[in-house]
Amino acid sequence: MTKPTMLDYVRETPHVVRGQLEGCFERPLVDAFMAGEYRYVRIVASGSSRDASLIARPYLRRMLGREVLVTEPYTFCTYESELPDDEFCFVISQSGYSTNALAALATIRQAGRVAIGVTGDLESDFRVASDVVVPYGVGEEQVGYVTKGVTALATFLMLFGAQVAENEGRFDLGDTHAAIRDMLDRFESAFAQVTDLHDARYKELSSMERVFLIGAGANYGIASEGALKFAECLQIPAQAFELDEYLHGPNLQLSPEYTVFFVAVGERSWARTRQIVDATCRVTDRVFITTDCPDMEADIRLMPGGDELVTSLAALPVFQALAWQLTEEKHLWHKHPLVAQFDAALSGKSSNYVDKEVL
């Protein structure tokens, strides 16, 4: 049997998300939240789990009516683990074997608080390390560069926030379900456009060396995950910046050799993105735009409308599919030989993890 690829999992994503809408996987996390009186939510996560949290954060803040913090596990353990009584904290690791996430759970336990772990694998180390372990309904990914897990995790977090809002009498969960189904139509549309983009601008895409990815709000989370995928798969420097922060230093290193991707899903970012795209195009022609703005030039065009804090998720397969396709064509799955020595000296996963990357 052929091992599934990243692209296979991108194709599976809408099916997984529809299963989440039926499965109510967020209920245990909602129950834990409703058992206390909380003014803040802290999500402890790294890598793609962090990016999924950044994508979901604007919607979560709106639904919960509370501040939502996203903190990397090392920073949490070392600098930010005070855990005040009014802070609801949980730790995410899709694999359930990330050593920094396991350390965060241990830190929470040592503080005498309930260690809540959200994971894609109930049989992982999270099962023992957590007092409450919550699966988010993604299923297994047999490659290290996760795709469907990112969309599914962001969806899970949005559903968590919406269910809390409904429990508190402020919202109808059915509206979130409708917004997510609406997003999936755009997700499938974006994915279908990637092949044409790949073929139309192949010389530019296949020769990327230094990349910026730009977005605001949920779009910043998309840019962050896109940068991670390009960096880990294509092995090139790729950085994500908030839309306007890009103007405050990063733009000064631009040259015609730079590639810049803009994600502008949602009307609130259209006007500023248009200004910044125009300025960027004065330096480099290697500019790519994913947007739902009807009158902005676009490489990937989404249908406008819907809830922008949800529909931003529809832009994610653009970067996932491009990362896989270009890495496959350029035969870049194997890393530099010394990376294996790095991994042997210091791994981010526990000894129980079966390595899925090609080193």
XYZ file of C-alpha atoms in Angstrom:
359
model
C 0.000 0.000 0.000
C 1.360 3.431 -1.007
C 2.073 5.775 1.861
C -0.145 8.910 1.752
C 1.508 12.222 0.928
C 0.987 15.730 2.220
C -1.168 16.386 -0.833
C -3.402 13.426 -0.024
C -4.007 14.866 3.423
C -4.821 18.306 1.984
C -7.468 16.607 -0.147
C -8.817 14.835 2.956
C -9.150 18.047 4.949
C -12.772 18.944 4.059
C -13.887 15.401 4.957
C -12.082 15.636 8.309
C -13.603 19.023 9.122
C -17.105 17.839 8.258
C -16.511 14.935 10.640
C -15.569 17.434 13.353
C -18.892 19.199 12.896
C -20.663 15.917 13.547
C -18.352 14.634 16.279
C -18.505 17.450 18.863
C -14.847 16.829 19.779
C -14.670 20.220 21.522
C -17.124 19.209 24.284
C -14.550 17.974 26.880
C -12.586 21.206 26.557
C -15.780 23.255 26.820
C -16.811 21.324 29.950
C -13.420 22.002 31.566
C -13.727 25.693 30.767
C -17.294 25.994 32.030
C -16.302 24.377 35.339
C -14.439 27.538 36.395
C -14.562 31.327 36.209
C -11.963 32.465 33.692
C -11.044 35.851 32.261
C -8.164 34.661 30.084
C -7.324 31.677 27.906
C -3.726 30.585 27.356
C -2.921 28.138 24.572
C 0.521 26.557 24.861
C 1.694 25.279 21.472
C 4.579 25.279 19.003
C 5.115 24.651 15.299
C 1.991 24.026 13.247
C -0.085 23.783 16.428
C 0.978 27.328 17.280
C 0.114 28.495 13.770
C -3.333 26.874 13.944
C -3.857 28.659 17.264
C -2.846 31.986 15.709
C -5.323 31.403 12.871
C -8.139 30.646 15.329
C -7.233 33.346 17.894
C -9.222 36.276 16.409
C -12.368 34.158 16.206
C -11.777 32.734 19.681
C -11.423 36.229 21.168
C -14.687 37.279 19.589
C -16.562 34.160 20.693
C -15.186 33.979 24.227
C -15.244 37.706 24.925
C -11.913 37.159 26.686
C -8.265 37.645 25.892
C -6.594 34.633 24.266
C -2.818 34.198 24.598
C -0.725 31.875 22.446
C 2.566 30.948 24.112
C 5.404 28.664 23.041
C 6.018 25.824 25.536
C 9.592 26.749 26.470
C 8.597 30.347 27.114
C 5.621 29.136 29.125
C 7.698 26.815 31.318
C 10.550 29.261 31.823
C 8.902 32.665 31.981
C 5.090 32.595 31.940
C 3.814 29.721 34.080
C 2.316 31.717 36.972
C -1.152 30.284 36.163
C -3.431 32.758 37.946
C -6.794 31.390 39.023
C -8.661 33.287 36.295
C -6.518 31.855 33.457
C -7.689 28.756 31.586
C -4.626 26.998 30.195
C -4.245 23.995 27.916
C -1.413 22.473 25.884
C -1.562 21.311 22.266
C 0.571 18.804 20.370
C -0.827 17.122 17.290
C 1.593 14.219 17.598
C 1.370 14.084 21.391
C 5.106 13.392 21.574
C 6.611 16.912 21.496
C 9.021 17.195 24.415
C 8.338 20.893 24.982
C 4.573 20.292 25.158
C 5.114 17.388 27.564
C 7.259 19.679 29.730
C 4.459 22.257 29.724
C 1.966 19.652 30.957
C 4.404 18.674 33.709
C 4.785 22.327 34.703
C 1.011 22.694 35.024
C 0.791 19.551 37.163
C 3.598 20.747 39.400
C 1.620 23.933 40.004
C -1.280 21.843 41.294
C -3.527 22.624 38.327
C -5.337 20.231 35.985
C -3.097 19.488 32.993
C -5.269 19.581 29.871
C -3.746 18.214 26.690
C -5.231 18.527 23.195
C -3.794 16.072 20.669
C -4.425 14.189 17.474
C -3.208 10.880 18.934
C -4.870 9.488 22.052
C -2.256 6.711 22.260
C 0.652 9.148 22.426
C 2.632 10.306 25.463
C -0.069 12.922 26.061
C -2.325 10.158 27.341
C -0.146 9.722 30.449
C 1.120 13.297 30.728
C -2.371 14.879 30.787
C -5.019 14.796 33.501
C -7.592 15.505 30.814
C -6.677 14.489 27.252
C -8.838 15.797 24.412
C -8.642 14.442 20.849
C -9.592 17.008 18.235
C -10.724 14.628 15.528
C -7.931 14.809 12.977
C -6.866 11.165 12.680
C -3.328 10.121 11.802
C -0.931 11.814 9.402
C 1.902 9.553 8.313
C 4.156 12.408 7.218
C 5.921 14.838 9.507
C 4.798 17.971 7.677
C 1.210 18.163 8.861
C -1.544 19.649 6.695
C -5.046 18.459 7.536
C -4.102 18.653 11.208
C -3.566 22.412 11.014
C -6.964 23.163 9.506
C -8.647 20.668 11.819
C -7.011 22.170 14.905
C -7.999 25.723 13.971
C -11.540 24.468 13.349
C -11.579 22.664 16.707
C -10.559 25.841 18.522
C -13.224 27.876 16.727
C -15.850 25.306 17.684
C -14.636 25.416 21.295
C -15.121 29.173 21.400
C -18.531 29.038 19.732
C -19.776 26.302 22.059
C -18.742 28.339 25.108
C -20.531 31.378 23.663
C -23.673 29.296 23.130
C -23.476 27.881 26.663
C -23.264 31.426 27.997
C -26.340 32.409 25.994
C -24.554 34.790 23.630
C -24.437 32.852 20.353
C -25.903 30.060 18.244
C -23.369 27.313 17.505
C -25.205 26.605 14.263
C -23.901 29.906 12.879
C -20.317 28.702 13.320
C -21.141 25.386 11.673
C -22.597 27.287 8.710
C -19.519 29.545 8.497
C -17.190 26.524 8.523
C -19.165 24.756 5.795
C -19.034 27.973 3.793
C -15.258 28.107 4.327
C -14.856 24.552 3.009
C -16.328 25.571 -0.345
C -13.673 28.257 -0.600
C -10.993 25.827 0.653
C -11.776 23.431 -2.183
C -11.819 26.307 -4.674
C -8.413 27.552 -3.529
C -6.937 24.063 -3.690
C -8.271 23.597 -7.226
C -6.528 26.811 -8.360
C -3.059 25.805 -7.144
C -2.198 23.716 -10.222
C -2.866 26.628 -12.573
C -0.800 28.949 -10.375
C 2.017 26.421 -10.213
C 2.073 26.044 -14.012
C 1.620 29.742 -14.832
C 4.437 31.005 -12.607
C 6.602 27.925 -12.328
C 9.931 29.643 -13.022
C 9.393 32.061 -10.144
C 8.030 29.460 -7.739
C 10.699 26.858 -8.472
C 13.514 29.387 -8.008
C 12.420 30.900 -4.680
C 15.359 31.567 -2.372
C 14.179 34.211 0.131
C 10.501 34.498 0.932
C 8.232 36.812 2.913
C 4.622 35.918 3.720
C 2.392 38.781 4.818
C -1.044 38.957 6.444
C -3.036 40.416 9.340
C -5.512 38.897 11.776
C -6.230 35.263 10.966
C -4.290 35.803 7.730
C -1.118 36.261 9.787
C -1.575 32.727 11.134
C -1.928 31.496 7.545
C 1.266 33.321 6.584
C 3.074 31.856 9.589
C 2.110 28.297 8.649
C 2.992 28.964 5.009
C 6.438 30.143 6.091
C 6.897 27.008 8.199
C 5.926 24.730 5.316
C 8.269 26.450 2.865
C 11.116 26.403 5.385
C 10.826 22.777 6.477
C 10.017 21.299 3.052
C 11.855 23.526 0.550
C 14.640 24.352 3.031
C 14.689 28.067 2.210
C 14.503 31.128 4.495
C 10.809 32.015 4.775
C 9.470 34.580 7.238
C 5.948 35.657 8.134
C 5.142 39.247 9.077
C 2.021 41.087 10.153
C 0.782 43.267 7.311
C 1.939 46.665 8.542
C 4.894 45.370 10.585
C 6.414 44.361 7.231
C 6.951 48.100 6.582
C 8.987 48.581 9.739
C 12.317 47.038 8.806
C 11.740 43.811 6.843
C 10.920 45.737 3.643
C 14.367 47.358 3.691
C 16.034 44.110 2.653
C 13.820 43.709 -0.422
C 15.465 43.215 -3.793
C 14.171 41.923 -7.141
C 15.212 38.415 -6.042
C 12.772 38.304 -3.096
C 9.435 36.473 -3.321
C 6.531 37.960 -1.355
C 3.178 36.275 -0.714
C 0.222 38.322 0.518
C -2.864 36.816 2.169
C -5.768 39.267 2.200
C -8.957 37.379 2.994
C -11.567 39.679 4.514
C -12.534 43.228 3.641
C -10.754 44.813 6.621
C -7.321 44.134 5.111
C -8.053 44.852 1.445
C -7.201 48.551 1.235
C -3.948 48.371 3.201
C -2.844 45.247 1.359
C -3.410 46.959 -1.976
C -1.167 49.846 -0.918
C 1.593 47.564 0.314
C 1.403 45.290 -2.732
C 1.799 48.325 -4.996
C 4.891 49.456 -3.093
C 6.378 45.947 -3.055
C 5.909 45.561 -6.820
C 8.181 48.577 -7.314
C 11.029 46.399 -6.032
C 10.170 42.845 -7.104
C 7.891 41.222 -9.675
C 7.842 38.041 -7.594
C 4.624 38.929 -5.769
C 1.785 36.450 -5.180
C -1.655 37.383 -3.867
C -4.386 35.234 -2.327
C -7.521 37.287 -1.709
C -11.287 37.479 -1.855
C -11.188 41.136 -2.913
C -13.077 41.371 -6.232
C -11.030 44.241 -7.649
C -7.518 43.282 -6.495
C -5.253 41.412 -8.876
C -4.957 37.867 -7.541
C -3.130 34.603 -8.174
C -5.636 32.704 -6.013
C -9.075 34.305 -5.935
C -11.687 33.337 -3.372
C -15.346 34.214 -3.458
C -16.007 37.221 -1.172
C -18.420 37.078 1.726
C -18.720 34.820 4.725
C -17.139 35.364 8.123
C -13.595 36.494 7.356
C -12.209 35.162 10.654
C -13.300 31.697 9.509
C -12.881 31.942 5.729
C -9.193 32.868 6.064
C -8.664 29.137 6.634
C -9.504 28.626 2.958
C -6.117 30.114 2.012
C -4.132 27.433 3.840
C -4.056 24.743 1.100
C -2.332 27.172 -1.277
C 0.884 27.017 0.739
C 0.538 23.380 1.744
C 0.067 22.210 -1.838
C 2.824 24.426 -3.247
C 5.274 23.277 -0.574
C 4.612 19.630 -1.387
C 4.609 20.021 -5.175
C 7.807 22.059 -5.375
C 9.655 19.862 -2.856
C 8.640 16.767 -4.797
C 9.753 18.202 -8.133
C 13.058 19.490 -6.781
C 13.799 16.262 -4.866
C 14.322 18.117 -1.602
C 12.832 15.706 0.926
C 16.308 14.669 2.156
C 17.991 17.237 4.394
C 21.670 18.116 4.630
C 23.532 15.068 6.037
C 24.480 16.961 9.199
C 20.821 17.478 10.120
C 20.690 13.790 11.108
C 23.469 14.505 13.603
C 21.494 17.455 14.948
C 18.452 15.231 15.407
C 20.523 12.547 17.128
C 22.016 15.145 19.493
C 18.740 16.922 20.273
C 15.262 15.952 19.133
C 12.015 17.817 19.675
C 10.126 14.534 20.085
C 10.196 11.922 22.844
C 11.882 8.539 22.442
C 8.484 6.937 21.800
C 7.952 8.920 18.612
C 8.405 7.215 15.249
C 10.246 9.730 13.086
C 8.330 10.661 9.928
C 10.745 13.153 8.406
C 13.366 12.144 5.835
C 16.776 13.220 7.162
